Amino acid sequence: MSPPPSTVRELEATGQAVRPRRAPGHREVDPLAFLALPAGLYFLVALIIPLGLLFGSSLRVGDALSLENYARFLRDPHNQGVVWNTIKYGLVVTAGCLAIGYPYALAMARVSGGRQTLLLVGVFLPMTASVIVKAFGWTILLRSNGVVNQAIMGIGLTGEPVQLLFSQTGLFLGTVSILLAFMILPVYSVLRLIPQELDDAAASLGATSAYRFVHVILPLSRSGVLAGCAFVFSMTVSAYVIPSVLTGAGYQVMSKVIAYSYLTVRDPALGSTVSVLLLLIAGSAVIVSGWLAGERRMERRWKTGG
């Protein structure tokens, strides 16, 4: 008969090691979680505190705190039009980026080798130029004698130049081009994870290409689509340089009102009020997309019983 184990190592070897008791509700903290501490402090100082000061400034009316600044801004019909212009700008550009970017991302996920590299270069190369350079580049393309007008006159769509510069059409065209990569990359990152065998299995059962896309590929790529829409919409509604360069003062959006409030009329109450409203509009896109993605995960777990 062997003697009973007397050390921890001997207890572990015999499988009799006893785990230390923890108080109820005690959770062990992973030391790796502290690696996020520098970034968390940076966000606290550079983002959370300034946003708190901005929100406080929007509530200040004299020496008191009130919602009067918000009510006064939203009661004005002109300001209501500015808010609608901003939301319409975000929706149209997001729809345009999705319509053009999804097929591009699908093609990039389906090809390989040199062709995939070429498509990736087509996405990343424009991102190396600054937004200002790309916006001024579009002013050249959209002129009455620019490439766009020459192209539509060349194919017979119109007999004379169309005013595209300083118009909503030119603004939407330019913004879609500049922000297209932020739709393509999230969609591509999800599409490339979908096994090709799923598409092949559906095809072997007689499903057409359209049916496979609607019932297999599109639902599985939903999280990438939601992420891309959230990126593009929030970046569009908060854009200042692009609408300023492509439309001048012809198309008023909230970002222009913020700059006008701070830089021209020196009205920080108005500027902070519009800034908070713009932040709510941009943040709502992120919150809604995250909620829809979470609903999708819950639905999938419910169906699979996981």
Short mmCIF file of C-alpha atoms in Angstrom, two decimals:
data_model
loop_
_atom_site.label_atom_id
_atom_site.label_comp_id
_atom_site.label_asym_id
_atom_site.label_seq_id
_atom_site.Cartn_x
_atom_site.Cartn_y
_atom_site.Cartn_z
CA MET A 1 0.00 0.00 0.00
CA SER A 2 1.53 3.39 -1.10
CA PRO A 3 1.69 6.30 1.39
CA PRO A 4 -0.90 9.10 0.91
CA PRO A 5 0.25 12.17 -1.10
CA SER A 6 1.69 14.91 1.06
CA THR A 7 2.56 17.69 -1.50
CA VAL A 8 0.51 19.66 -4.05
CA ARG A 9 2.46 18.12 -6.91
CA GLU A 10 1.67 14.64 -5.61
CA LEU A 11 -2.01 15.60 -5.22
CA GLU A 12 -2.11 16.92 -8.81
CA ALA A 13 -0.46 13.72 -10.03
CA THR A 14 -3.17 11.62 -8.36
CA GLY A 15 -5.98 13.97 -9.45
CA GLN A 16 -6.82 14.80 -5.84
CA ALA A 17 -5.73 18.41 -5.91
CA VAL A 18 -8.34 20.64 -4.33
CA ARG A 19 -9.06 24.00 -5.92
CA PRO A 20 -8.89 26.98 -3.53
CA ARG A 21 -12.26 28.11 -2.34
CA ARG A 22 -13.51 31.50 -3.57
CA ALA A 23 -16.08 33.72 -1.97
CA PRO A 24 -19.53 33.65 -3.65
CA GLY A 25 -19.64 36.08 -6.56
CA HIS A 26 -15.86 36.31 -6.76
CA ARG A 27 -14.54 36.50 -10.34
CA GLU A 28 -10.90 36.16 -11.20
CA VAL A 29 -9.60 39.08 -13.30
CA ASP A 30 -7.46 38.15 -16.29
CA PRO A 31 -4.21 40.17 -16.07
CA LEU A 32 -4.32 40.64 -19.85
CA ALA A 33 -7.37 42.85 -19.35
CA PHE A 34 -5.08 45.53 -17.90
CA LEU A 35 -3.48 45.90 -21.34
CA ALA A 36 -6.55 47.95 -22.29
CA LEU A 37 -5.86 50.41 -19.47
CA PRO A 38 -3.70 52.92 -21.48
CA ALA A 39 -6.24 53.09 -24.30
CA GLY A 40 -9.07 53.39 -21.78
CA LEU A 41 -7.36 56.33 -20.06
CA TYR A 42 -6.70 57.96 -23.42
CA PHE A 43 -10.35 57.67 -24.43
CA LEU A 44 -11.38 59.04 -21.05
CA VAL A 45 -9.19 62.15 -21.41
CA ALA A 46 -9.51 62.70 -25.17
CA LEU A 47 -13.12 61.66 -25.74
CA ILE A 48 -15.33 61.17 -22.69
CA ILE A 49 -14.36 64.34 -20.79
CA PRO A 50 -14.59 66.63 -23.89
CA LEU A 51 -17.98 65.12 -24.76
CA GLY A 52 -19.15 65.74 -21.21
CA LEU A 53 -18.04 69.38 -21.41
CA LEU A 54 -19.74 69.70 -24.81
CA PHE A 55 -22.99 68.29 -23.45
CA GLY A 56 -22.80 70.60 -20.44
CA SER A 57 -22.26 73.61 -22.71
CA SER A 58 -25.35 72.67 -24.74
CA LEU A 59 -27.47 72.68 -21.57
CA ARG A 60 -26.21 75.99 -20.21
CA VAL A 61 -28.64 78.91 -20.52
CA GLY A 62 -27.28 81.82 -18.52
CA ASP A 63 -26.43 80.40 -15.10
CA ALA A 64 -28.97 77.58 -15.28
CA LEU A 65 -29.16 74.21 -17.04
CA SER A 66 -32.03 73.75 -19.48
CA LEU A 67 -33.11 72.08 -22.73
CA GLU A 68 -34.04 75.48 -24.16
CA ASN A 69 -31.14 75.47 -26.64
CA TYR A 70 -32.40 72.18 -28.18
CA ALA A 71 -36.02 73.38 -28.30
CA ARG A 72 -35.03 76.69 -29.89
CA PHE A 73 -32.92 74.98 -32.56
CA LEU A 74 -35.46 72.29 -33.45
CA ARG A 75 -38.43 74.71 -33.56
CA ASP A 76 -36.88 76.64 -36.46
CA PRO A 77 -38.12 75.31 -39.86
CA HIS A 78 -34.75 76.15 -41.45
CA ASN A 79 -32.92 74.06 -38.85
CA GLN A 80 -35.38 71.20 -39.35
CA GLY A 81 -34.45 71.26 -43.02
CA VAL A 82 -30.76 71.15 -42.11
CA VAL A 83 -31.33 68.07 -39.93
CA TRP A 84 -33.30 66.38 -42.74
CA ASN A 85 -30.56 67.29 -45.27
CA THR A 86 -28.00 65.62 -43.02
CA ILE A 87 -30.02 62.43 -42.58
CA LYS A 88 -30.88 62.26 -46.31
CA TYR A 89 -27.21 62.78 -47.16
CA GLY A 90 -26.26 59.84 -44.92
CA LEU A 91 -29.01 57.53 -46.23
CA VAL A 92 -28.36 58.19 -49.94
CA VAL A 93 -24.59 57.78 -49.63
CA THR A 94 -24.98 54.61 -47.54
CA ALA A 95 -27.38 53.11 -50.10
CA GLY A 96 -25.02 54.04 -52.95
CA CYS A 97 -21.98 52.55 -51.21
CA LEU A 98 -23.91 49.33 -50.46
CA ALA A 99 -25.20 48.99 -54.04
CA ILE A 100 -21.70 49.41 -55.50
CA GLY A 101 -19.58 47.99 -52.70
CA TYR A 102 -21.37 44.68 -52.06
CA PRO A 103 -20.83 43.23 -55.58
CA TYR A 104 -17.20 44.39 -55.46
CA ALA A 105 -16.67 42.71 -52.06
CA LEU A 106 -18.36 39.51 -53.29
CA ALA A 107 -16.12 39.39 -56.35
CA MET A 108 -13.05 40.04 -54.19
CA ALA A 109 -14.01 37.16 -51.86
CA ARG A 110 -14.61 34.73 -54.74
CA VAL A 111 -11.40 35.29 -56.72
CA SER A 112 -7.89 34.48 -55.57
CA GLY A 113 -4.26 35.10 -56.38
CA GLY A 114 -3.33 38.07 -58.55
CA ARG A 115 -6.91 39.07 -59.30
CA GLN A 116 -7.74 39.36 -55.61
CA THR A 117 -4.57 41.36 -55.02
CA LEU A 118 -5.52 43.70 -57.86
CA LEU A 119 -8.99 44.26 -56.37
CA LEU A 120 -7.50 44.88 -52.91
CA VAL A 121 -5.14 47.46 -54.38
CA GLY A 122 -8.15 49.13 -55.96
CA VAL A 123 -9.62 49.53 -52.46
CA PHE A 124 -6.55 50.51 -50.48
CA LEU A 125 -4.80 52.78 -53.00
CA PRO A 126 -7.45 55.57 -52.89
CA MET A 127 -7.29 55.49 -49.09
CA THR A 128 -3.68 56.71 -49.18
CA ALA A 129 -4.84 60.13 -50.43
CA SER A 130 -6.37 62.61 -48.01
CA VAL A 131 -10.05 63.51 -48.08
CA ILE A 132 -9.25 67.08 -49.13
CA VAL A 133 -7.26 65.92 -52.15
CA LYS A 134 -10.02 63.54 -53.24
CA ALA A 135 -12.73 66.16 -52.74
CA PHE A 136 -10.89 68.74 -54.85
CA GLY A 137 -10.23 66.03 -57.43
CA TRP A 138 -13.97 65.58 -57.78
CA THR A 139 -14.41 69.30 -58.44
CA ILE A 140 -12.30 68.79 -61.57
CA LEU A 141 -14.33 65.76 -62.66
CA LEU A 142 -17.68 67.48 -62.08
CA ARG A 143 -17.00 70.69 -64.02
CA SER A 144 -19.11 71.51 -67.07
CA ASN A 145 -16.19 70.40 -69.25
CA GLY A 146 -15.12 67.62 -66.87
CA VAL A 147 -14.88 63.91 -67.48
CA VAL A 148 -18.34 63.11 -66.09
CA ASN A 149 -20.14 65.61 -68.32
CA GLN A 150 -18.15 64.54 -71.36
CA ALA A 151 -19.04 60.90 -70.63
CA ILE A 152 -22.79 61.43 -70.29
CA MET A 153 -22.82 63.63 -73.41
CA GLY A 154 -20.74 61.03 -75.24
CA ILE A 155 -23.27 58.26 -74.63
CA GLY A 156 -26.18 60.54 -75.57
CA LEU A 157 -27.82 61.04 -72.17
CA THR A 158 -27.77 64.81 -72.63
CA GLY A 159 -26.89 67.25 -75.36
CA GLU A 160 -25.38 69.94 -73.15
CA PRO A 161 -23.37 69.98 -69.89
CA VAL A 162 -25.30 69.33 -66.69
CA GLN A 163 -24.50 71.26 -63.52
CA LEU A 164 -22.98 68.64 -61.24
CA LEU A 165 -20.57 70.79 -59.25
CA PHE A 166 -22.26 72.60 -56.33
CA SER A 167 -25.27 70.28 -56.62
CA GLN A 168 -26.68 67.43 -54.55
CA THR A 169 -25.96 64.93 -57.35
CA GLY A 170 -22.29 65.89 -57.40
CA LEU A 171 -22.13 65.73 -53.61
CA PHE A 172 -23.61 62.23 -53.50
CA LEU A 173 -21.37 60.98 -56.34
CA GLY A 174 -18.21 62.33 -54.74
CA THR A 175 -19.02 61.11 -51.23
CA VAL A 176 -19.89 57.59 -52.41
CA SER A 177 -16.54 57.39 -54.17
CA ILE A 178 -14.59 58.66 -51.17
CA LEU A 179 -16.28 56.43 -48.55
CA LEU A 180 -16.78 53.31 -50.68
CA ALA A 181 -13.85 51.45 -49.09
CA PHE A 182 -15.49 51.64 -45.65
CA MET A 183 -18.39 49.59 -47.02
CA ILE A 184 -16.32 47.11 -49.03
CA LEU A 185 -13.89 46.05 -46.31
CA PRO A 186 -16.40 44.98 -43.57
CA VAL A 187 -18.53 43.13 -46.13
CA TYR A 188 -15.48 41.43 -47.63
CA SER A 189 -14.18 40.35 -44.20
CA VAL A 190 -17.45 38.46 -43.58
CA LEU A 191 -17.91 37.08 -47.12
CA ARG A 192 -14.48 35.48 -47.16
CA LEU A 193 -15.40 33.46 -44.04
CA ILE A 194 -18.46 31.85 -45.70
CA PRO A 195 -17.44 28.35 -46.82
CA GLN A 196 -17.70 27.79 -50.56
CA GLU A 197 -19.13 24.34 -49.75
CA LEU A 198 -22.42 25.93 -48.63
CA ASP A 199 -22.93 27.52 -52.03
CA ASP A 200 -21.92 24.29 -53.77
CA ALA A 201 -24.31 22.25 -51.61
CA ALA A 202 -27.21 24.57 -52.43
CA ALA A 203 -26.32 24.38 -56.13
CA SER A 204 -26.24 20.57 -55.99
CA LEU A 205 -29.83 20.66 -54.68
CA GLY A 206 -30.96 22.65 -57.70
CA ALA A 207 -30.95 26.18 -56.22
CA THR A 208 -30.41 28.91 -58.80
CA SER A 209 -27.72 31.56 -58.42
CA ALA A 210 -30.29 34.19 -57.39
CA TYR A 211 -31.87 31.85 -54.83
CA ARG A 212 -28.47 30.95 -53.36
CA PHE A 213 -27.55 34.61 -53.08
CA VAL A 214 -30.83 35.65 -51.40
CA HIS A 215 -31.19 32.66 -49.05
CA VAL A 216 -27.56 31.68 -48.33
CA ILE A 217 -24.98 34.37 -49.05
CA LEU A 218 -26.92 37.50 -48.12
CA PRO A 219 -28.18 36.30 -44.67
CA LEU A 220 -24.71 35.04 -43.72
CA SER A 221 -23.10 38.35 -44.69
CA ARG A 222 -25.62 40.42 -42.74
CA SER A 223 -23.18 41.38 -39.96
CA GLY A 224 -20.70 42.79 -42.49
CA VAL A 225 -23.44 44.76 -44.24
CA LEU A 226 -24.62 46.23 -40.93
CA ALA A 227 -21.07 47.19 -39.93
CA GLY A 228 -20.42 48.81 -43.31
CA CYS A 229 -23.69 50.75 -43.21
CA ALA A 230 -22.93 51.99 -39.69
CA PHE A 231 -19.43 53.11 -40.75
CA VAL A 232 -20.52 54.91 -43.91
CA PHE A 233 -23.63 56.56 -42.43
CA SER A 234 -21.86 57.90 -39.32
CA MET A 235 -18.90 59.17 -41.37
CA THR A 236 -21.18 60.79 -43.96
CA VAL A 237 -23.44 62.72 -41.58
CA SER A 238 -20.41 64.05 -39.69
CA ALA A 239 -18.42 64.95 -42.84
CA TYR A 240 -17.50 68.62 -43.20
CA VAL A 241 -14.79 68.90 -45.86
CA ILE A 242 -16.61 66.97 -48.60
CA PRO A 243 -19.91 68.95 -48.57
CA SER A 244 -18.01 72.22 -48.12
CA VAL A 245 -15.83 71.62 -51.20
CA LEU A 246 -18.45 70.04 -53.48
CA THR A 247 -21.48 72.22 -52.67
CA GLY A 248 -20.14 75.39 -51.06
CA ALA A 249 -23.06 77.01 -49.23
CA GLY A 250 -25.67 75.42 -51.47
CA TYR A 251 -26.42 72.36 -49.35
CA GLN A 252 -26.60 72.98 -45.62
CA VAL A 253 -25.78 70.11 -43.28
CA MET A 254 -25.26 70.05 -39.53
CA SER A 255 -21.46 69.91 -39.71
CA LYS A 256 -21.46 73.24 -41.57
CA VAL A 257 -23.73 74.76 -38.94
CA ILE A 258 -21.31 73.66 -36.21
CA ALA A 259 -18.35 75.29 -37.97
CA TYR A 260 -20.39 78.43 -38.65
CA SER A 261 -21.45 78.64 -34.99
CA TYR A 262 -17.92 78.35 -33.59
CA LEU A 263 -15.85 80.11 -36.24
CA THR A 264 -18.13 82.86 -37.58
CA VAL A 265 -20.84 83.91 -35.13
CA ARG A 266 -18.96 82.74 -31.99
CA ASP A 267 -22.02 81.04 -30.50
CA PRO A 268 -20.76 78.05 -28.49
CA ALA A 269 -24.24 77.24 -27.16
CA LEU A 270 -25.57 76.74 -30.70
CA GLY A 271 -22.45 74.89 -31.80
CA SER A 272 -22.51 72.49 -28.83
CA THR A 273 -26.26 71.89 -29.25
CA VAL A 274 -25.91 70.94 -32.92
CA SER A 275 -22.81 68.87 -32.09
CA VAL A 276 -24.71 66.79 -29.54
CA LEU A 277 -27.63 66.29 -31.96
CA LEU A 278 -25.23 65.24 -34.71
CA LEU A 279 -23.52 62.85 -32.30
CA LEU A 280 -26.89 61.30 -31.47
CA ILE A 281 -27.72 60.82 -35.16
CA ALA A 282 -24.33 59.26 -35.94
CA GLY A 283 -24.35 57.14 -32.79
CA SER A 284 -27.87 55.87 -33.47
CA ALA A 285 -26.62 54.16 -36.64
CA VAL A 286 -23.98 52.29 -34.65
CA ILE A 287 -26.45 51.36 -31.90
CA VAL A 288 -29.14 50.16 -34.34
CA SER A 289 -26.66 48.10 -36.37
CA GLY A 290 -25.29 46.51 -33.19
CA TRP A 291 -28.80 45.75 -32.01
CA LEU A 292 -29.76 44.16 -35.34
CA ALA A 293 -26.57 42.07 -35.33
CA GLY A 294 -27.34 40.93 -31.77
CA GLU A 295 -30.92 40.04 -32.75
CA ARG A 296 -29.56 37.96 -35.60
CA ARG A 297 -27.22 36.05 -33.26
CA MET A 298 -30.06 35.38 -30.82
CA GLU A 299 -32.28 34.17 -33.64
CA ARG A 300 -29.58 31.81 -34.87
CA ARG A 301 -29.00 30.42 -31.36
CA TRP A 302 -32.71 29.89 -30.89
CA LYS A 303 -33.01 27.98 -34.15
CA THR A 304 -29.99 25.80 -33.41
CA GLY A 305 -30.85 25.34 -29.74
CA GLY A 306 -27.41 26.66 -28.76
#
